[in-house]
Coordinates of C-alpha atoms in Angstrom, one line a residue:
M1 CA 209.9 -37.9 -115.9
S2 CA 209.4 -34.4 -114.6
N3 CA 205.7 -35.0 -114.3
I4 CA 206.2 -37.3 -111.3
A5 CA 205.6 -35.3 -108.1
F6 CA 204.4 -37.6 -105.4
A7 CA 205.9 -38.1 -101.9
Q8 CA 209.1 -36.0 -101.6
T9 CA 211.9 -36.0 -99.0
S10 CA 215.3 -34.3 -99.2
S11 CA 216.9 -37.5 -100.2
I12 CA 214.5 -38.1 -103.0
N13 CA 214.9 -34.6 -104.3
F14 CA 218.7 -34.9 -104.2
L15 CA 218.7 -38.2 -106.1
K16 CA 216.3 -36.9 -108.8
N17 CA 218.7 -34.0 -109.4
E18 CA 221.7 -36.4 -109.7
I19 CA 219.8 -38.5 -112.2
A20 CA 219.0 -35.4 -114.3
S21 CA 222.6 -34.3 -114.3
A22 CA 224.2 -37.8 -114.9
T23 CA 226.6 -37.8 -117.9
S24 CA 226.7 -41.6 -118.6
D25 CA 224.4 -44.6 -118.5
R26 CA 226.5 -46.2 -115.8
Q27 CA 226.3 -43.1 -113.6
K28 CA 222.5 -42.7 -114.3
L29 CA 222.0 -46.4 -113.4
T30 CA 223.8 -45.9 -110.0
W31 CA 221.6 -43.0 -109.1
V32 CA 218.3 -44.5 -110.3
L33 CA 218.9 -47.7 -108.2
A34 CA 219.8 -45.4 -105.2
L35 CA 216.5 -43.6 -105.7
C36 CA 214.6 -46.9 -105.9
E37 CA 216.1 -47.7 -102.4
Q38 CA 213.6 -45.1 -101.2
A39 CA 210.8 -47.4 -102.3
R40 CA 208.8 -47.1 -99.0
N41 CA 208.7 -43.3 -99.3
M42 CA 207.5 -43.2 -102.9
H43 CA 204.1 -43.6 -104.7
P44 CA 204.0 -46.9 -106.5
D45 CA 203.6 -45.2 -109.9
T46 CA 206.8 -43.2 -109.3
L47 CA 208.7 -46.3 -108.1
L48 CA 207.6 -48.4 -111.1
T49 CA 208.7 -45.6 -113.5
Y50 CA 212.2 -45.5 -112.1
A51 CA 212.5 -49.3 -111.6
N52 CA 211.6 -49.9 -115.3
L53 CA 214.2 -47.3 -116.3
A54 CA 216.8 -49.0 -114.2
G55 CA 216.0 -52.3 -115.9
Q56 CA 216.3 -50.8 -119.4
I57 CA 219.7 -49.2 -118.6
A58 CA 221.0 -52.4 -116.9
N59 CA 220.0 -54.6 -119.9
K60 CA 221.7 -52.1 -122.2
L61 CA 224.9 -52.3 -120.2
G62 CA 224.7 -56.1 -119.8
D63 CA 224.6 -55.7 -116.0
K64 CA 222.7 -58.8 -114.8
T65 CA 222.9 -58.0 -111.1
A66 CA 221.5 -54.5 -111.6
A67 CA 218.7 -55.9 -113.9
T68 CA 217.7 -58.4 -111.2
R69 CA 217.7 -55.7 -108.6
A70 CA 215.4 -53.6 -110.9
L71 CA 213.0 -56.6 -110.9
Y72 CA 212.9 -56.4 -107.1
Y73 CA 211.8 -52.8 -107.1
I74 CA 209.2 -53.5 -109.9
S75 CA 207.8 -56.3 -107.7
F76 CA 207.8 -53.9 -104.7
G77 CA 205.8 -51.2 -106.7
L78 CA 203.3 -53.8 -108.0
T79 CA 202.7 -55.0 -104.4
N80 CA 202.0 -51.4 -103.3
N81 CA 199.4 -50.8 -106.0
G82 CA 197.6 -54.0 -105.3
S83 CA 198.9 -56.2 -108.2
I84 CA 199.9 -59.0 -105.9
D85 CA 199.8 -61.9 -108.5
A86 CA 202.0 -59.9 -110.9
A87 CA 204.4 -59.0 -108.0
L88 CA 204.8 -62.7 -107.1
T89 CA 205.5 -63.6 -110.7
I90 CA 208.2 -61.0 -110.9
T91 CA 209.7 -62.1 -107.6
D92 CA 209.9 -65.8 -108.7
I93 CA 211.7 -64.6 -112.0
G94 CA 214.2 -62.7 -109.9
L95 CA 214.9 -65.7 -107.5
K96 CA 215.3 -68.0 -110.5
Q97 CA 217.9 -65.7 -112.0
L98 CA 219.8 -65.6 -108.6
Q99 CA 220.1 -69.4 -108.6
Q100 CA 222.9 -69.0 -111.1
G101 CA 225.0 -66.8 -108.8
N102 CA 225.9 -66.3 -105.2
N103 CA 224.1 -63.2 -103.8
P104 CA 222.4 -64.2 -100.5
V105 CA 221.7 -60.5 -99.7
L106 CA 219.6 -59.9 -102.8
A107 CA 218.0 -63.3 -102.5
G108 CA 217.0 -62.4 -98.9
E109 CA 215.5 -59.2 -100.1
F110 CA 213.4 -61.1 -102.7
Y111 CA 212.2 -63.5 -100.0
N112 CA 211.2 -60.6 -97.8
Q113 CA 209.3 -59.0 -100.7
K114 CA 207.6 -62.4 -101.4
G115 CA 206.6 -62.5 -97.7
R116 CA 205.0 -59.0 -98.1
C117 CA 202.9 -60.3 -101.0
Y118 CA 201.7 -63.3 -98.9
M119 CA 200.8 -61.0 -96.0
R120 CA 198.5 -59.0 -98.2
Q121 CA 196.8 -62.3 -99.3
S122 CA 196.4 -63.5 -95.6
E123 CA 198.7 -66.4 -96.4
Y124 CA 200.5 -66.0 -93.1
G125 CA 202.0 -69.5 -93.0
E126 CA 203.7 -68.8 -96.4
A127 CA 204.8 -65.4 -95.1
I128 CA 206.4 -67.0 -92.1
D129 CA 208.2 -69.5 -94.3
M130 CA 209.7 -66.6 -96.3
G131 CA 210.7 -64.9 -93.0
Y132 CA 212.8 -68.0 -92.1
K133 CA 214.5 -67.8 -95.5
V134 CA 215.2 -64.1 -95.0
I135 CA 216.8 -64.9 -91.6
S136 CA 218.9 -67.7 -93.2
S137 CA 220.1 -65.4 -96.0
G138 CA 221.0 -62.8 -93.4
E139 CA 223.0 -65.3 -91.3
Q140 CA 224.8 -66.6 -94.4
S141 CA 225.8 -63.1 -95.5
G142 CA 226.3 -61.6 -92.0
D143 CA 223.7 -59.0 -92.9
T144 CA 222.1 -57.6 -89.7
L145 CA 219.3 -55.7 -91.4
L146 CA 218.1 -58.8 -93.3
Q147 CA 218.0 -60.8 -90.0
M148 CA 215.9 -58.1 -88.4
E149 CA 213.6 -57.9 -91.4
G150 CA 213.0 -61.7 -91.4
K151 CA 212.2 -61.7 -87.7
T152 CA 209.9 -58.7 -88.1
L153 CA 208.1 -60.4 -91.0
I154 CA 207.4 -63.5 -88.8
G155 CA 206.3 -61.3 -85.9
W156 CA 204.0 -59.3 -88.3
A157 CA 202.3 -62.6 -89.5
H158 CA 201.7 -63.7 -85.9
L159 CA 200.3 -60.3 -85.0
E160 CA 197.8 -60.4 -87.9
M161 CA 196.7 -63.9 -86.7
G162 CA 196.1 -62.6 -83.1
R163 CA 199.0 -64.5 -81.7
N164 CA 200.2 -61.5 -79.7
R165 CA 202.7 -63.3 -77.4
E166 CA 204.4 -65.1 -80.4
S167 CA 204.5 -61.8 -82.2
L168 CA 206.1 -60.0 -79.3
Y169 CA 208.7 -62.7 -79.0
W170 CA 209.8 -62.4 -82.7
H171 CA 209.7 -58.5 -82.6
L172 CA 211.9 -58.6 -79.5
Q173 CA 214.2 -61.0 -81.3
A174 CA 214.5 -58.6 -84.1
L175 CA 215.2 -55.7 -81.7
N176 CA 218.0 -57.7 -80.0
T177 CA 219.7 -58.6 -83.3
T178 CA 221.9 -55.6 -82.7
N179 CA 222.7 -53.2 -79.8
D180 CA 223.4 -50.3 -82.1
E181 CA 220.6 -47.8 -81.3
E182 CA 221.3 -45.8 -84.5
F183 CA 221.0 -48.9 -86.6
R184 CA 217.7 -49.7 -84.9
G185 CA 216.4 -46.2 -85.4
R186 CA 216.8 -46.5 -89.2
Y187 CA 214.4 -49.5 -89.0
A188 CA 211.7 -47.5 -87.1
I189 CA 208.8 -49.7 -88.2
L190 CA 210.0 -52.3 -85.6
F191 CA 209.3 -49.9 -82.7
A192 CA 205.8 -49.3 -84.2
N193 CA 205.1 -53.1 -84.3
L194 CA 206.3 -53.5 -80.7
A195 CA 203.9 -50.7 -79.7
L196 CA 201.0 -52.7 -81.3
N197 CA 202.1 -55.9 -79.5
Y198 CA 202.1 -54.2 -76.0
S199 CA 198.8 -52.5 -76.7
A200 CA 197.2 -55.8 -77.7
L201 CA 198.5 -57.3 -74.4
G202 CA 197.1 -54.5 -72.3
N203 CA 200.5 -52.8 -71.5
A204 CA 199.7 -49.2 -72.4
D205 CA 202.9 -47.7 -70.8
S206 CA 205.2 -49.9 -73.0
A207 CA 203.0 -49.2 -76.0
F208 CA 203.4 -45.4 -75.6
Y209 CA 207.2 -45.8 -74.9
Y210 CA 207.8 -47.7 -78.2
I211 CA 205.5 -45.5 -80.3
D212 CA 207.3 -42.4 -79.2
K213 CA 210.6 -44.0 -80.4
A214 CA 209.0 -45.0 -83.7
V215 CA 207.7 -41.4 -84.4
K216 CA 211.0 -39.8 -83.4
Y217 CA 213.2 -42.1 -85.5
S218 CA 210.8 -42.0 -88.5
R219 CA 211.1 -38.2 -88.5
K220 CA 214.8 -38.2 -88.0
Y221 CA 215.6 -40.5 -90.9
E222 CA 212.7 -39.3 -93.2
N223 CA 211.0 -42.7 -93.2
L224 CA 207.5 -41.7 -94.5
F225 CA 206.2 -45.3 -94.5
A226 CA 207.2 -45.9 -90.9
L227 CA 206.0 -42.4 -89.9
S228 CA 202.5 -42.8 -91.3
N229 CA 202.1 -46.2 -89.6
S230 CA 203.5 -44.8 -86.3
L231 CA 201.2 -41.8 -86.3
A232 CA 198.1 -44.0 -87.0
I233 CA 199.1 -46.3 -84.1
E234 CA 199.7 -43.3 -81.9
A235 CA 196.2 -42.0 -82.6
Q236 CA 194.8 -45.5 -81.8
L237 CA 196.6 -45.6 -78.5
Y238 CA 195.3 -42.1 -77.5
A239 CA 191.8 -43.1 -78.4
R240 CA 192.0 -46.3 -76.3
A241 CA 193.4 -44.3 -73.4
G242 CA 190.3 -42.0 -73.5
Q243 CA 192.3 -39.0 -74.9
A244 CA 190.5 -38.7 -78.2
S245 CA 191.4 -35.0 -78.5
L246 CA 195.1 -35.9 -78.7
A247 CA 194.4 -38.5 -81.4
E248 CA 193.1 -36.0 -84.1
E249 CA 196.4 -34.4 -85.0
P250 CA 198.5 -37.5 -85.6
L251 CA 195.6 -39.2 -87.5
K252 CA 195.4 -36.2 -89.8
E253 CA 199.1 -36.2 -90.5
A254 CA 199.1 -40.0 -91.1
V255 CA 196.2 -39.7 -93.6
A256 CA 198.1 -36.9 -95.5
I257 CA 201.2 -39.0 -95.8
R258 CA 199.2 -42.1 -96.9
K259 CA 197.7 -40.1 -99.7
Q260 CA 201.2 -39.1 -100.9
I261 CA 202.6 -42.7 -100.7
G262 CA 199.4 -44.0 -102.3
D263 CA 199.4 -47.6 -100.9
P264 CA 195.8 -49.0 -100.8
F265 CA 196.8 -51.5 -98.2
Y266 CA 197.1 -48.8 -95.6
I267 CA 194.4 -46.6 -97.0
V268 CA 191.8 -49.2 -96.2
S269 CA 193.3 -49.6 -92.7
D270 CA 192.8 -45.9 -92.1
M271 CA 189.2 -46.2 -93.4
A272 CA 188.5 -48.9 -90.8
Q273 CA 190.0 -46.7 -88.1
L274 CA 187.8 -43.9 -89.1
G275 CA 184.8 -46.2 -89.0
I276 CA 185.6 -47.1 -85.4
Y277 CA 185.6 -43.4 -84.6
Y278 CA 182.1 -42.9 -86.1
A279 CA 180.8 -45.9 -84.2
N280 CA 182.1 -44.5 -80.9
N281 CA 180.8 -41.0 -81.6
H282 CA 177.2 -41.7 -82.5
Q283 CA 177.5 -41.5 -86.3
P284 CA 176.9 -45.1 -87.3
E285 CA 175.5 -44.1 -90.8
K286 CA 178.8 -42.6 -91.7
G287 CA 180.6 -45.6 -90.1
I288 CA 178.6 -48.1 -92.2
A289 CA 179.3 -46.2 -95.4
I290 CA 183.1 -45.9 -94.8
S291 CA 183.3 -49.5 -93.7
N292 CA 181.5 -50.8 -96.9
E293 CA 183.7 -48.5 -99.0
G294 CA 186.8 -49.9 -97.4
I295 CA 185.6 -53.5 -97.9
A296 CA 185.0 -52.8 -101.6
L297 CA 188.4 -51.3 -102.0
A298 CA 190.1 -54.2 -100.1
R299 CA 188.4 -56.7 -102.4
K300 CA 189.3 -54.7 -105.5
Y301 CA 193.0 -54.8 -104.6
N302 CA 192.8 -58.3 -103.0
I303 CA 193.7 -57.0 -99.6
D304 CA 192.2 -59.9 -97.7
T305 CA 194.3 -59.3 -94.6
K306 CA 192.3 -56.1 -93.8
L307 CA 188.8 -57.6 -94.3
F308 CA 188.6 -58.9 -90.7
F309 CA 189.3 -55.4 -89.3
L310 CA 186.8 -53.8 -91.7
Y311 CA 184.0 -56.2 -90.9
N312 CA 184.6 -55.7 -87.2
T313 CA 184.2 -52.0 -87.8
L314 CA 181.0 -52.6 -89.8
A315 CA 179.6 -54.8 -87.0
E316 CA 180.3 -52.1 -84.4
N317 CA 178.4 -49.5 -86.5
Y318 CA 175.4 -51.8 -87.0
K319 CA 175.4 -52.4 -83.3
A320 CA 175.5 -48.6 -82.6
A321 CA 172.7 -48.1 -85.1
G322 CA 170.5 -50.8 -83.4
D323 CA 170.3 -52.9 -86.6
D324 CA 170.4 -56.4 -84.9
T325 CA 169.9 -58.4 -88.1
S326 CA 172.8 -56.8 -90.0
Y327 CA 174.9 -57.0 -86.8
A328 CA 174.2 -60.8 -86.5
N329 CA 174.9 -61.4 -90.2
T330 CA 178.2 -59.4 -90.0
L331 CA 179.2 -61.5 -86.9
K332 CA 178.7 -64.7 -89.0
K333 CA 180.9 -63.2 -91.7
I334 CA 183.6 -62.4 -89.2
I335 CA 183.6 -66.1 -88.0
E336 CA 183.8 -67.3 -91.6
L337 CA 186.8 -65.0 -92.2
K338 CA 188.5 -66.3 -89.0
D339 CA 187.9 -69.9 -90.0
S340 CA 189.3 -69.2 -93.5
V341 CA 192.4 -67.6 -92.1
Y342 CA 192.9 -70.5 -89.6
Q343 CA 192.6 -73.1 -92.4
K344 CA 195.4 -71.2 -94.3
N345 CA 197.6 -70.9 -91.3
S346 CA 197.1 -73.9 -89.0
A347 CA 199.4 -74.3 -86.0
H348 CA 200.6 -77.7 -87.4
A349 CA 201.8 -76.0 -90.6
L350 CA 203.6 -73.3 -88.6
A351 CA 205.3 -75.9 -86.5
E352 CA 206.5 -77.7 -89.6
M353 CA 208.0 -74.4 -90.9
Q354 CA 209.7 -73.9 -87.5
A355 CA 211.2 -77.4 -87.7
K356 CA 212.3 -76.8 -91.3
Y357 CA 214.0 -73.5 -90.3
E358 CA 215.8 -75.2 -87.4
L359 CA 217.1 -77.9 -89.8
Q360 CA 218.2 -75.3 -92.3
K361 CA 220.0 -73.4 -89.6
K362 CA 221.9 -76.5 -88.6
E363 CA 222.7 -77.2 -92.2
N364 CA 224.1 -73.7 -92.5
T365 CA 226.2 -74.2 -89.4
I366 CA 227.7 -77.4 -90.9
I367 CA 228.3 -75.6 -94.2
Q368 CA 230.1 -72.9 -92.4
Q369 CA 232.1 -75.4 -90.5
E370 CA 233.1 -77.1 -93.7
F371 CA 234.1 -73.8 -95.2
D372 CA 236.2 -73.0 -92.2
L373 CA 237.8 -76.4 -92.3
K374 CA 238.6 -76.0 -96.0
R375 CA 240.2 -72.7 -95.4
K376 CA 242.4 -74.0 -92.6
N377 CA 243.4 -77.0 -94.8
Y378 CA 244.3 -74.7 -97.7
L379 CA 246.6 -72.7 -95.3
F380 CA 248.0 -75.9 -94.0
Y381 CA 248.7 -77.2 -97.5
G382 CA 250.4 -73.9 -98.5
S383 CA 252.7 -73.8 -95.5
L384 CA 253.7 -77.5 -95.8
F385 CA 253.6 -77.8 -99.6
L386 CA 256.9 -79.7 -99.7
T387 CA 255.9 -82.3 -97.2
L388 CA 253.9 -84.8 -99.2
V389 CA 253.2 -87.1 -96.2
I390 CA 251.6 -84.4 -94.1
L391 CA 249.5 -83.2 -97.1
S392 CA 248.2 -86.8 -97.6
A393 CA 247.4 -87.2 -93.9
A394 CA 245.6 -83.8 -93.8
Y395 CA 243.5 -84.9 -96.8
L396 CA 242.5 -88.1 -95.2
I397 CA 241.5 -86.3 -92.0
F398 CA 239.4 -83.9 -94.0
K399 CA 237.6 -86.7 -95.9
N400 CA 236.9 -88.5 -92.6
N401 CA 235.5 -85.3 -90.9
K402 CA 233.3 -84.7 -93.9
K403 CA 232.0 -88.2 -93.8
Q404 CA 231.3 -87.9 -90.1
Q405 CA 229.5 -84.6 -90.6
Q406 CA 227.4 -86.1 -93.3
M407 CA 226.5 -89.0 -91.0
K408 CA 225.6 -86.5 -88.2
L409 CA 223.4 -84.5 -90.6
D410 CA 221.6 -87.6 -91.8
Q411 CA 221.1 -88.7 -88.2
M412 CA 219.7 -85.2 -87.3
R413 CA 217.3 -85.4 -90.1
E414 CA 216.1 -88.8 -89.2
D415 CA 215.7 -87.8 -85.5
E416 CA 213.7 -84.7 -86.5
K417 CA 211.4 -86.8 -88.8
R418 CA 210.8 -89.4 -86.1
N419 CA 210.1 -86.8 -83.4
S420 CA 207.6 -85.0 -85.7
Q421 CA 205.8 -88.3 -86.5
L422 CA 205.5 -89.2 -82.8
A423 CA 204.2 -85.8 -81.8
V424 CA 201.6 -85.8 -84.6
A425 CA 200.5 -89.4 -83.7
E426 CA 200.1 -88.5 -80.0
A427 CA 198.2 -85.3 -80.8
E428 CA 195.8 -87.2 -83.1
E429 CA 195.1 -90.0 -80.6
K430 CA 194.4 -87.4 -77.8
E431 CA 192.1 -85.5 -80.1
R432 CA 190.3 -88.7 -81.2
R433 CA 189.5 -89.7 -77.5
R434 CA 188.3 -86.2 -76.7
I435 CA 186.0 -86.1 -79.8
A436 CA 184.5 -89.6 -79.0
A437 CA 183.8 -88.6 -75.4
D438 CA 182.2 -85.3 -76.3
L439 CA 180.0 -86.8 -79.0
H440 CA 178.9 -89.6 -76.6
D441 CA 178.1 -87.2 -73.7
N442 CA 176.4 -84.4 -75.8
L443 CA 174.6 -86.3 -78.6
G444 CA 174.0 -89.7 -77.1
A445 CA 171.0 -88.6 -75.0
Y446 CA 169.3 -86.9 -78.0
A447 CA 169.9 -90.1 -80.2
V448 CA 168.3 -92.3 -77.5
S449 CA 165.4 -90.0 -77.2
M450 CA 164.8 -90.0 -80.9
A451 CA 164.9 -93.8 -81.0
S452 CA 162.3 -93.9 -78.2
N453 CA 160.1 -91.4 -80.1
I454 CA 160.2 -93.6 -83.2
D455 CA 159.1 -96.6 -81.1
F456 CA 156.2 -94.6 -79.6
I457 CA 155.0 -93.5 -83.1
E458 CA 155.2 -97.1 -84.3
M459 CA 153.1 -98.3 -81.3
H460 CA 150.4 -95.5 -81.8
R461 CA 150.3 -95.4 -85.6
G462 CA 147.1 -93.9 -86.8
S463 CA 146.2 -92.2 -83.6
G464 CA 146.7 -88.5 -82.6
A465 CA 149.2 -89.4 -79.9
G466 CA 152.2 -89.0 -82.2
K467 CA 151.8 -85.3 -82.9
D468 CA 153.8 -84.2 -79.8
V469 CA 156.4 -86.9 -80.5
Y470 CA 156.9 -85.5 -84.0
V471 CA 157.6 -82.1 -82.5
Q472 CA 160.0 -83.6 -80.0
L473 CA 161.8 -85.5 -82.9
R474 CA 162.2 -82.3 -84.8
N475 CA 163.6 -80.4 -81.7
N476 CA 166.0 -83.3 -80.9
S477 CA 167.3 -83.4 -84.5
Q478 CA 167.8 -79.6 -84.5
E479 CA 169.6 -79.8 -81.2
I480 CA 171.9 -82.6 -82.6
I481 CA 172.8 -80.4 -85.6
S482 CA 173.5 -77.4 -83.3
Q483 CA 175.7 -79.6 -81.0
L484 CA 177.6 -80.9 -84.0
R485 CA 178.2 -77.4 -85.3
D486 CA 179.5 -76.2 -81.9
T487 CA 181.8 -79.2 -81.6
I488 CA 183.2 -78.8 -85.1
W489 CA 183.7 -75.1 -84.5
V490 CA 186.0 -75.8 -81.6
L491 CA 187.8 -78.8 -83.1
N492 CA 188.8 -76.7 -86.1
K493 CA 191.1 -74.7 -83.9
D494 CA 194.2 -75.3 -81.8
E495 CA 193.2 -72.5 -79.5
L496 CA 190.6 -69.7 -79.3
C497 CA 190.6 -66.3 -77.7
L498 CA 187.9 -64.8 -75.5
T499 CA 186.6 -62.6 -78.4
A500 CA 186.0 -65.7 -80.5
I501 CA 184.0 -67.4 -77.7
S502 CA 182.1 -64.1 -77.2
D503 CA 181.2 -64.1 -81.0
R504 CA 179.9 -67.7 -80.7
I505 CA 177.8 -66.8 -77.6
K506 CA 176.3 -63.9 -79.6
L507 CA 175.3 -66.3 -82.4
F508 CA 173.7 -68.7 -79.8
V509 CA 171.8 -65.8 -78.3
N510 CA 170.5 -64.7 -81.7
R511 CA 169.4 -68.3 -82.4
I512 CA 167.3 -68.7 -79.2
N513 CA 165.9 -65.2 -79.0
P514 CA 162.9 -65.9 -81.2
I515 CA 161.9 -68.8 -78.8
Y516 CA 161.7 -66.4 -75.9
P517 CA 160.3 -63.1 -77.3
D518 CA 159.5 -61.7 -73.8
I519 CA 163.0 -62.1 -72.5
T520 CA 165.8 -59.7 -73.4
I521 CA 169.3 -61.2 -73.6
N522 CA 172.4 -58.9 -73.9
V523 CA 176.1 -59.7 -74.2
F524 CA 178.6 -57.2 -72.8
E525 CA 182.4 -57.4 -73.3
K526 CA 185.0 -55.9 -71.0
I527 CA 188.0 -57.6 -72.5
R528 CA 191.2 -55.7 -71.7
R529 CA 193.4 -58.7 -72.7
D530 CA 192.2 -61.2 -75.3
L531 CA 193.3 -64.2 -73.4
P532 CA 193.8 -67.5 -75.3
L533 CA 192.2 -70.8 -74.4
S534 CA 192.8 -74.3 -75.7
S535 CA 190.1 -75.9 -77.8
A536 CA 189.0 -78.1 -74.8
E537 CA 188.8 -75.1 -72.5
A538 CA 186.9 -73.1 -75.0
F539 CA 184.4 -75.9 -75.5
H540 CA 183.8 -76.4 -71.8
L541 CA 183.4 -72.6 -71.2
Y542 CA 181.0 -72.3 -74.1
R543 CA 178.8 -75.2 -72.8
I544 CA 178.9 -73.8 -69.2
I545 CA 177.6 -70.3 -70.4
Q546 CA 175.0 -72.1 -72.6
E547 CA 173.7 -74.1 -69.7
A548 CA 173.6 -71.1 -67.5
V549 CA 171.5 -69.1 -70.0
I550 CA 169.1 -72.1 -70.6
N551 CA 168.6 -72.5 -66.8
S552 CA 167.7 -68.8 -66.5
L553 CA 165.3 -69.1 -69.4
K554 CA 163.6 -72.2 -68.0
H555 CA 163.6 -71.6 -64.3
G556 CA 164.4 -67.9 -63.6
H557 CA 161.0 -66.5 -64.8
G558 CA 162.6 -63.1 -65.4
T559 CA 162.5 -60.6 -68.2
E560 CA 166.2 -59.9 -68.8
I561 CA 169.5 -61.9 -68.9
I562 CA 172.9 -60.2 -69.0
I563 CA 176.1 -62.1 -70.1
T564 CA 179.3 -60.2 -69.2
I565 CA 182.7 -61.3 -70.4
S566 CA 185.6 -59.6 -68.6
S567 CA 189.4 -60.1 -68.7
E568 CA 192.5 -58.4 -67.2
T569 CA 195.1 -60.7 -65.7
H570 CA 192.5 -63.5 -65.8
W571 CA 189.0 -63.8 -67.1
V572 CA 185.6 -63.7 -65.3
I573 CA 182.2 -64.4 -66.9
T574 CA 178.8 -63.8 -65.3
V575 CA 175.3 -64.7 -66.4
S576 CA 172.7 -62.7 -64.5
D577 CA 168.9 -62.6 -64.6
N578 CA 166.2 -60.6 -62.8
G579 CA 164.1 -63.6 -62.0
K580 CA 162.8 -65.2 -58.8
G581 CA 166.3 -65.8 -57.4
M582 CA 167.5 -68.8 -55.3
P583 CA 166.7 -70.2 -51.8
G584 CA 168.5 -68.8 -48.8
D585 CA 171.3 -71.4 -48.9
R586 CA 172.4 -70.0 -52.3
Q587 CA 172.0 -73.3 -54.1
P588 CA 170.2 -73.8 -57.4
A589 CA 166.6 -74.6 -56.8
P590 CA 165.2 -78.2 -57.4
G591 CA 164.3 -79.0 -60.9
Y592 CA 167.4 -77.8 -62.6
G593 CA 168.3 -81.4 -63.6
N594 CA 171.8 -82.6 -64.4
G595 CA 172.9 -79.4 -66.0
I596 CA 174.3 -77.9 -62.7
G597 CA 176.3 -81.1 -62.1
N598 CA 177.7 -80.9 -65.6
M599 CA 178.7 -77.3 -65.1
K600 CA 180.5 -78.0 -61.9
K601 CA 182.2 -81.1 -63.4
R602 CA 183.5 -79.0 -66.4
C603 CA 184.9 -76.3 -64.0
E604 CA 186.6 -78.9 -61.9
E605 CA 188.3 -80.5 -64.9
E606 CA 189.7 -77.1 -66.0
G607 CA 190.5 -75.8 -62.5
W608 CA 188.0 -73.0 -62.6
K609 CA 185.7 -71.6 -59.9
I610 CA 181.9 -71.5 -60.3
E611 CA 179.4 -69.8 -57.9
W612 CA 175.7 -69.1 -57.8
L613 CA 175.0 -65.7 -56.2
S614 CA 171.7 -64.1 -55.2
N615 CA 171.5 -60.5 -56.2
G616 CA 168.1 -59.6 -54.8
P617 CA 165.4 -60.3 -57.4
G618 CA 167.5 -62.6 -59.5
T619 CA 170.5 -65.0 -59.8
T620 CA 174.0 -64.6 -61.0
V621 CA 176.3 -67.5 -62.1
M622 CA 179.9 -66.5 -61.9
I623 CA 182.7 -68.5 -63.6
N624 CA 186.3 -67.4 -62.7
S625 CA 189.5 -68.8 -64.3
C626 CA 191.4 -68.0 -61.1
A627 CA 190.1 -70.7 -58.8

């Protein structure tokens, strides 16, 4: 095995020397397993070589526990080289073997490894389920690190889904599992994740605070995996802060470490980061090339979780290159990816997992109580062995307590089930009423118009008067299809962020641009915080922006429309044109129809503020979430 010379640390070098000088199979197995503990600092090929060696020696010695642990490291190595299906198969074999014994720590490590596999397949709901099992295993065994890993896994899954506040909650839960700063430092990746959370929420100071800790502890404890991640995040924070010159050094060091470790999951992440750099530095051709290369690599190794980041990078480069057609097609692909991830990880499924975890936690508490009760009873029986009456009474008390505990457990399960059913029924009824009202309001008018058109054609059959009606029928049918698509887009989500609404507005603009070739429509984003909105709020906001654009097109008589989407502590959206403007009383001119009233009504329902402002030769509609 002397030909293996990938990522090295002082610990890895020491352990390799001990393996080479081992004088017995038992001694060699001990050192090989210790080396495999450095899995995150090793190239997957190196790890798989030593893990397979550990399995061979363990089987030779008849050590079932060591053989099962070797399977864990084999699964870990397969995950890092992109063989996710094989890694999951090995993990399931290991968990099946552990059913025959009592080793909650090793079982928890297998659940965490299985969660890593699901993360790389964008199956975030399954990953969260594994996170709860890791926490449960850690609580049963009293293992602090397992509990931190389980909470971090759940936080990571929420982070990838854009649920930044939920992610921050779980990562802070992981941090507060222990007050031992040295113990925290050995798990440096947690500080890097916290830095990502605070950056996504617009808190740059906290992001830099935690990334400094992550880099410091990663270097101190020679954690190459955490160090490469931390350096990449540090470079990203510098770039966002407008300090691009400071980003170059940590990014170069991160890339060098990634090449040593050889994990394609993070290699494609770095390619996406490099693509963003090209987009922002007027080199879109290079950005398009590196983004497409990263997408191909991600698909080769089934790294679906990085595709969204890569396609976003590709879209930014197409936009920088002025290729509007490719930019629009890439936006559609991004929406498809978002919808696919949402279907895999619906909020309802996550809520069920949370309830399942809470029930498991209660069951663990009861099991622990039963264990404590048994231990007390055994001590009691030993001290009063000669007193038969007291022994009998204690036994009866124990049986009665056990029965009562079982009854309580059954009642808890029944209450949990009933509450879940009531919540689901209430949510379904509320959604049904909202869908019915929206379809009636938005599509009813078009349906009535189409019916009237058909009557007109019937009355003037054979004459030329029906030509315009046919055109109107076609336009109404197309509008109904568009309205349905927009409604279904919203109903498929529990909540949407401002960036998702912005993406949809861009698609709307691309759809109507050909109808108004003499008018330029641009969408600008100034989103410092990607604030979430409920599905109802998102739908109302989308319709308001849509109506404002249509009013400018029909009545503004200008040559340019600018849509600006901004957010900090709250969001503000403006739709401005350079048309003929408004009367002196700053009210929409006559002829705008019922659209203005609908816009005001939607804002009143959501508690938003809407204003029509005159900006010289033109009109600005401003919608503000802070009324």
